[in-house]
Short mmCIF file of C-alpha atoms in Angstrom, two decimals:
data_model
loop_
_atom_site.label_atom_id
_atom_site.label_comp_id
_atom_site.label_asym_id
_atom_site.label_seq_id
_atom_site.Cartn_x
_atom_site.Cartn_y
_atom_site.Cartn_z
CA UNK A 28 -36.31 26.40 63.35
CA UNK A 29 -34.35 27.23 66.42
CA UNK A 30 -33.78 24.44 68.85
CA UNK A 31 -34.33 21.87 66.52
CA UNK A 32 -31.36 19.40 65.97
CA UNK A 33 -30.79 18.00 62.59
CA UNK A 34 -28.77 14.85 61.61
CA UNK A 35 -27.25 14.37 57.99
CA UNK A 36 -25.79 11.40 57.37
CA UNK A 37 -23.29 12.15 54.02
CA UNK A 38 -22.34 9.76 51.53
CA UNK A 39 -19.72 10.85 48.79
CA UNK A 40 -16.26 10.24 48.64
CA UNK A 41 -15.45 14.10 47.08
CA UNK A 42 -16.20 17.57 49.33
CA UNK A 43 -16.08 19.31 46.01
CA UNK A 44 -18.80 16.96 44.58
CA UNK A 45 -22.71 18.30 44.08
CA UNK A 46 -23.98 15.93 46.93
CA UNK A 47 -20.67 17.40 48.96
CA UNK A 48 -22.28 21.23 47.80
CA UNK A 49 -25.83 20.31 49.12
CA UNK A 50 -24.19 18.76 52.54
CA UNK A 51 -22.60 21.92 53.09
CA UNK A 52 -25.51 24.17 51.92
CA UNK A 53 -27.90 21.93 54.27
CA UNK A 54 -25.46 22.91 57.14
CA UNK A 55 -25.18 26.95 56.19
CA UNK A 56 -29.24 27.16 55.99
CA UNK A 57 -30.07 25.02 58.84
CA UNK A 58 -27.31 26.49 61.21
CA UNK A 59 -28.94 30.09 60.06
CA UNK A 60 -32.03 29.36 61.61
CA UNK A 61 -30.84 28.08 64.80
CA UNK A 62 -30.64 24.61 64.47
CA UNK A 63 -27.99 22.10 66.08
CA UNK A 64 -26.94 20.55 62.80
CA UNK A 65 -24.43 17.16 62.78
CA UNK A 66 -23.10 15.76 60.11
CA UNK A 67 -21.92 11.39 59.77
CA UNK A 68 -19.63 12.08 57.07
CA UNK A 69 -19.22 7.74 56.45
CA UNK A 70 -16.50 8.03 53.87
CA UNK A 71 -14.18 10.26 56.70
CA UNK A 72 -14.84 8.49 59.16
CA UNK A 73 -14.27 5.53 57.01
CA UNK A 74 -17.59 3.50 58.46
CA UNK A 75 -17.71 -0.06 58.84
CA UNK A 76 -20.70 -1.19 56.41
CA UNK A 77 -20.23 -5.03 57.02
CA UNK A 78 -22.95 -6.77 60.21
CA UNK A 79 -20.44 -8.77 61.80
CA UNK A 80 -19.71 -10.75 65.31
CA UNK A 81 -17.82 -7.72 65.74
CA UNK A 82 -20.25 -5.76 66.17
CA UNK A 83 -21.65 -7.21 69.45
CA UNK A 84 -18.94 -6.78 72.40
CA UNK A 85 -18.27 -9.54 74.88
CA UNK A 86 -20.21 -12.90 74.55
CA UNK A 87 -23.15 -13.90 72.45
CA UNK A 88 -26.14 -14.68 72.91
CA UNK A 89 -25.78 -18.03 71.13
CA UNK A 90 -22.18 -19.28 70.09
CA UNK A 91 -23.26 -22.24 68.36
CA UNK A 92 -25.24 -20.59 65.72
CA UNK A 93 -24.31 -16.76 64.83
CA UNK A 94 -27.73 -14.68 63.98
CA UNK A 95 -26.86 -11.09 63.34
CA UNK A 96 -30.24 -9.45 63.79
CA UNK A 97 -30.54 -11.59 67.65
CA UNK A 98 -27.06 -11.11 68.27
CA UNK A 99 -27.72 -6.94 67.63
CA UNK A 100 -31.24 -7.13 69.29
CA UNK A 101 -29.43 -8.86 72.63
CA UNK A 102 -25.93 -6.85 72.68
CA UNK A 103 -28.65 -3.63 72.26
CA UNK A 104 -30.37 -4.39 74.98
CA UNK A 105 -26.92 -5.69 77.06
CA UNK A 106 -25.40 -2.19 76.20
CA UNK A 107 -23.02 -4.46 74.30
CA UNK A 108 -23.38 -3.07 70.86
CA UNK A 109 -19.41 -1.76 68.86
CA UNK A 110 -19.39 2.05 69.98
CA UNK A 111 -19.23 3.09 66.44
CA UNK A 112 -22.97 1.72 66.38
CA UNK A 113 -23.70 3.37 69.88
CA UNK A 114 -22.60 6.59 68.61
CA UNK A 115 -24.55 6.81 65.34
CA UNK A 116 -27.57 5.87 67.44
CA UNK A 117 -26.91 8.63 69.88
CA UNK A 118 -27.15 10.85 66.92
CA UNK A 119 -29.71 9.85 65.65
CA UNK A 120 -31.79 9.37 69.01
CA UNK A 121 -31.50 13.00 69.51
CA UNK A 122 -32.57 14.38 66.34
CA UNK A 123 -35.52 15.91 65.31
CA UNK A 124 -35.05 15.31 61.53
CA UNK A 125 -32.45 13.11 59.47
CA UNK A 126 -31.42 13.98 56.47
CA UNK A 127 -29.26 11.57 53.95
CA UNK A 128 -27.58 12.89 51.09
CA UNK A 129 -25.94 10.28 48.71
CA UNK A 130 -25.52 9.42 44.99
CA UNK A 131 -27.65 6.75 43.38
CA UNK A 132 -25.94 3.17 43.28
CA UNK A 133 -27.98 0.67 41.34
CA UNK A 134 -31.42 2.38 42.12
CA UNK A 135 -30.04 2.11 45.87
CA UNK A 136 -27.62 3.59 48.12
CA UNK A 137 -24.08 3.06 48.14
CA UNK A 138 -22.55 0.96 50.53
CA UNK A 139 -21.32 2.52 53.05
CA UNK A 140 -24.96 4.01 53.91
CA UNK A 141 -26.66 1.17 53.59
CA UNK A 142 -24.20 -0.33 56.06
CA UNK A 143 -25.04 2.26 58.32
CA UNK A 144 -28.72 1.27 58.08
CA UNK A 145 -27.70 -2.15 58.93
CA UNK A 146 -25.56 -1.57 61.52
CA UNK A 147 -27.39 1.60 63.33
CA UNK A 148 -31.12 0.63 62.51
CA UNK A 149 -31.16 -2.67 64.90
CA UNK A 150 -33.88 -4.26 66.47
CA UNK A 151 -34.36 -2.69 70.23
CA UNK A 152 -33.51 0.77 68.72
CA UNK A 153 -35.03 1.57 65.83
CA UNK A 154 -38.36 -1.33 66.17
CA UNK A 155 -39.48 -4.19 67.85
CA UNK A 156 -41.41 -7.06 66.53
CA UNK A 157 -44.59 -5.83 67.68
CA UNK A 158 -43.33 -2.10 66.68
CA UNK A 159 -42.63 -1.18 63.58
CA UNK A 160 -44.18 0.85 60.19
CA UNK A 161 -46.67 3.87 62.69
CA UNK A 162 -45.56 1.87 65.69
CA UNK A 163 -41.69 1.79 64.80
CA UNK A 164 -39.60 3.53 67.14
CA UNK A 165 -38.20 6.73 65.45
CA UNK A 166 -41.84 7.85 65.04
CA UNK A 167 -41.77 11.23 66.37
CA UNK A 168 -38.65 11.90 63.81
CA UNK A 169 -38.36 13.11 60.32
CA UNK A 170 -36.36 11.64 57.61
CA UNK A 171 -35.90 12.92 54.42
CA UNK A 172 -33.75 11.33 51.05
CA UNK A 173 -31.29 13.64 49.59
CA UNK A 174 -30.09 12.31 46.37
CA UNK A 175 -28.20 12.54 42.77
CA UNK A 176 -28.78 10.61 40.37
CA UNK A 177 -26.79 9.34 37.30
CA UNK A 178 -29.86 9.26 34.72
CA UNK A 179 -32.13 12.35 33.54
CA UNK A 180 -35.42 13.27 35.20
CA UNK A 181 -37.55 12.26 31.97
CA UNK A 182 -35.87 8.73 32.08
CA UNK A 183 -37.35 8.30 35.80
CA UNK A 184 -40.75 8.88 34.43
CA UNK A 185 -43.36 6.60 34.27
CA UNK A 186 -43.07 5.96 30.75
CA UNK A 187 -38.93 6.28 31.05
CA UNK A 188 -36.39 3.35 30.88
CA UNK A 189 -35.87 3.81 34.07
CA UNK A 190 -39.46 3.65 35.26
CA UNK A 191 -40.64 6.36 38.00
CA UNK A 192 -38.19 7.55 40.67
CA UNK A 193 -40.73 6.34 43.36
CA UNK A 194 -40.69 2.76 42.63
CA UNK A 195 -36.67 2.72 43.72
CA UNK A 196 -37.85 4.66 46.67
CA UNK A 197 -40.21 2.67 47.69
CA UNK A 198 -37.19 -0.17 49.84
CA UNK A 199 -35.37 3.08 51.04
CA UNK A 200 -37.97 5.32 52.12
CA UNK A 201 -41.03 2.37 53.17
CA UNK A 202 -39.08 -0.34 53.39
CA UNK A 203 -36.60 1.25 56.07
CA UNK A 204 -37.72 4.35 57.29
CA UNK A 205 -40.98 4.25 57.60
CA UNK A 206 -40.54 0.66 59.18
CA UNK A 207 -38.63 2.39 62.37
CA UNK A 208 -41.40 4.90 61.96
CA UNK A 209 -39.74 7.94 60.68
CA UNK A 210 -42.30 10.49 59.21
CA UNK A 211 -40.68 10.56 55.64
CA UNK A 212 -40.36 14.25 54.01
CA UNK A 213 -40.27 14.18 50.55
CA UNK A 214 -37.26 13.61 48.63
CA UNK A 215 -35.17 15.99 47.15
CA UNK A 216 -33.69 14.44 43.94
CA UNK A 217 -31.31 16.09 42.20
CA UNK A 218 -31.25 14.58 38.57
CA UNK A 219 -28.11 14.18 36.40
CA UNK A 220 -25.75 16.72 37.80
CA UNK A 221 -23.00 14.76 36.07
CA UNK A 222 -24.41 16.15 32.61
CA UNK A 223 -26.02 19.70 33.63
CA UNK A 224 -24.13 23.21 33.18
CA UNK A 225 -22.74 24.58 35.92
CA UNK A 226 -25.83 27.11 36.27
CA UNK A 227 -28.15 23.81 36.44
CA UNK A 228 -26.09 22.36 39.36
CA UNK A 229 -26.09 26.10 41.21
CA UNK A 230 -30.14 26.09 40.41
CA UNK A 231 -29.55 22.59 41.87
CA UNK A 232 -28.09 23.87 45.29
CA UNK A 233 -30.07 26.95 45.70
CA UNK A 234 -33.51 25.25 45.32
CA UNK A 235 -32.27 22.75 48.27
CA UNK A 236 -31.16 25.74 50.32
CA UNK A 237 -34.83 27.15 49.48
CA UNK A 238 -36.42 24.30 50.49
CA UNK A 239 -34.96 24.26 53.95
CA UNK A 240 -35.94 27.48 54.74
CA UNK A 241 -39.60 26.24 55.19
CA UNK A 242 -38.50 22.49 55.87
CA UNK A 243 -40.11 22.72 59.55
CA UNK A 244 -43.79 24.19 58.12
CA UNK A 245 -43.51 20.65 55.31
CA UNK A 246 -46.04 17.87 55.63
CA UNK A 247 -44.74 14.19 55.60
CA UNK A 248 -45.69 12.07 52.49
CA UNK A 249 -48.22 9.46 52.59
CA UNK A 250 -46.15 6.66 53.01
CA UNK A 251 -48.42 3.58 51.40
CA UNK A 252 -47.97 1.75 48.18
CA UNK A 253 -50.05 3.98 46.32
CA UNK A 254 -47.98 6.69 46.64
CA UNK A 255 -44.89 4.99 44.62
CA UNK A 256 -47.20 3.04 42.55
CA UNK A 257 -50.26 4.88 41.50
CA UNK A 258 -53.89 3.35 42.59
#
């Protein structure tokens, strides 16, 4: 939709990867229809993941003992947060929707992302204790989960080895989104690209790109524990 400005954050070390074909599709769609699109490629830009003292310029709030999530919450506040963090915030402060695209690590993200949810996420920005889950701070903003997995889509079933693809969603999507109060889309999971043809990975792509075109018309998700775990 035209005007609207669209964050992805990108996770994958290869452009020539599926997750680096559904970046770039992302961009061509949402571009079409008039959106500002920007894109936090964390592997080029080679992203600090790790919460340290470095993070908070100038003195802290308490020397004696180092908390990160005070020390983030006061240098915030102090305008004394690592520009890499400022920037990311920035981003994400002026978009309407977020998007992150990444491959499954361990039923989580990799790293580097969930660095950047660290790092970027902080108290004073993203919540406040009062304000968080429908209160959080990002609540006029959509976010929406992007992912590849290693494992087919019957073995994220229910009855699957892997058990149902919503119970690992439930710490990404509720645990951190929802908690800054992002209205969560639902995600697009792209299962098992590693072992599909090279049509299934193009179906892959194009249904992403089809999705997008009505992206702005979705609803959000119900974002409650019944919704990854049944009633």
């Amino acid at each position: 939709m035209a005007g609207k400005k669209v964050l992805i954050v990108y996770a994958h070390q290869e452009p020539k990867s599926l997750n680096g074909s559904l970046k770039k599709v992302a961009v061509e769609e949402l571009s079409k229809q008039g959106c500002t699109v920007t894109v936090s490629d964390l592997y080029a830009m080679d992203f600090e993941p790790r919460a340290t003292r470095k993070d908070v310029i100038g003195a802290l709030s308490n020397p004696e003992f180092f908390n990160y999530g005070v020390e983030a919450y006061e240098a915030f506040k102090r305008r004394c947060l690592a520009s890499d963090i400022t920037d990311e915030q920035k981003k994400v402060q002026e978009a309407d929707l977020v998007i992150f695209q990444f491959p499954l690590y361990w039923f989580g993200m990799p790293a580097i992302l969930k660095g950047w949810m660290d790092r970027v996420l902080c108290q004073g920005f993203a919540f406040d204790i009062p304000g968080f889950y429908d209160a959080g701070f990002l609540k006029n903003k959509l976010a929406l989960l992007s992912l590849t997995t290693g494992g087919t889509a019957e073995m994220y079933t229910k009855t699957g080895v892997s058990g149902d693809f919503r119970y690992f969603l439930w710490p990404l999507q509720h645990g951190a989104l929802h908690f800054c109060g992002f209205k969560v889309l639902a995600p697009q999971i792209s299962f098992a690209p590693e072992i599909a043809s090279e049509e299934e990975r193009k179906a892959m792509v194009a249904s992403w790109a089809q999705r997008l075109k009505t992206i702005w018309e979705e609803e959000p998700i119900d974002c409650t524990p019944p919704w990854y775990f049944g009633q």
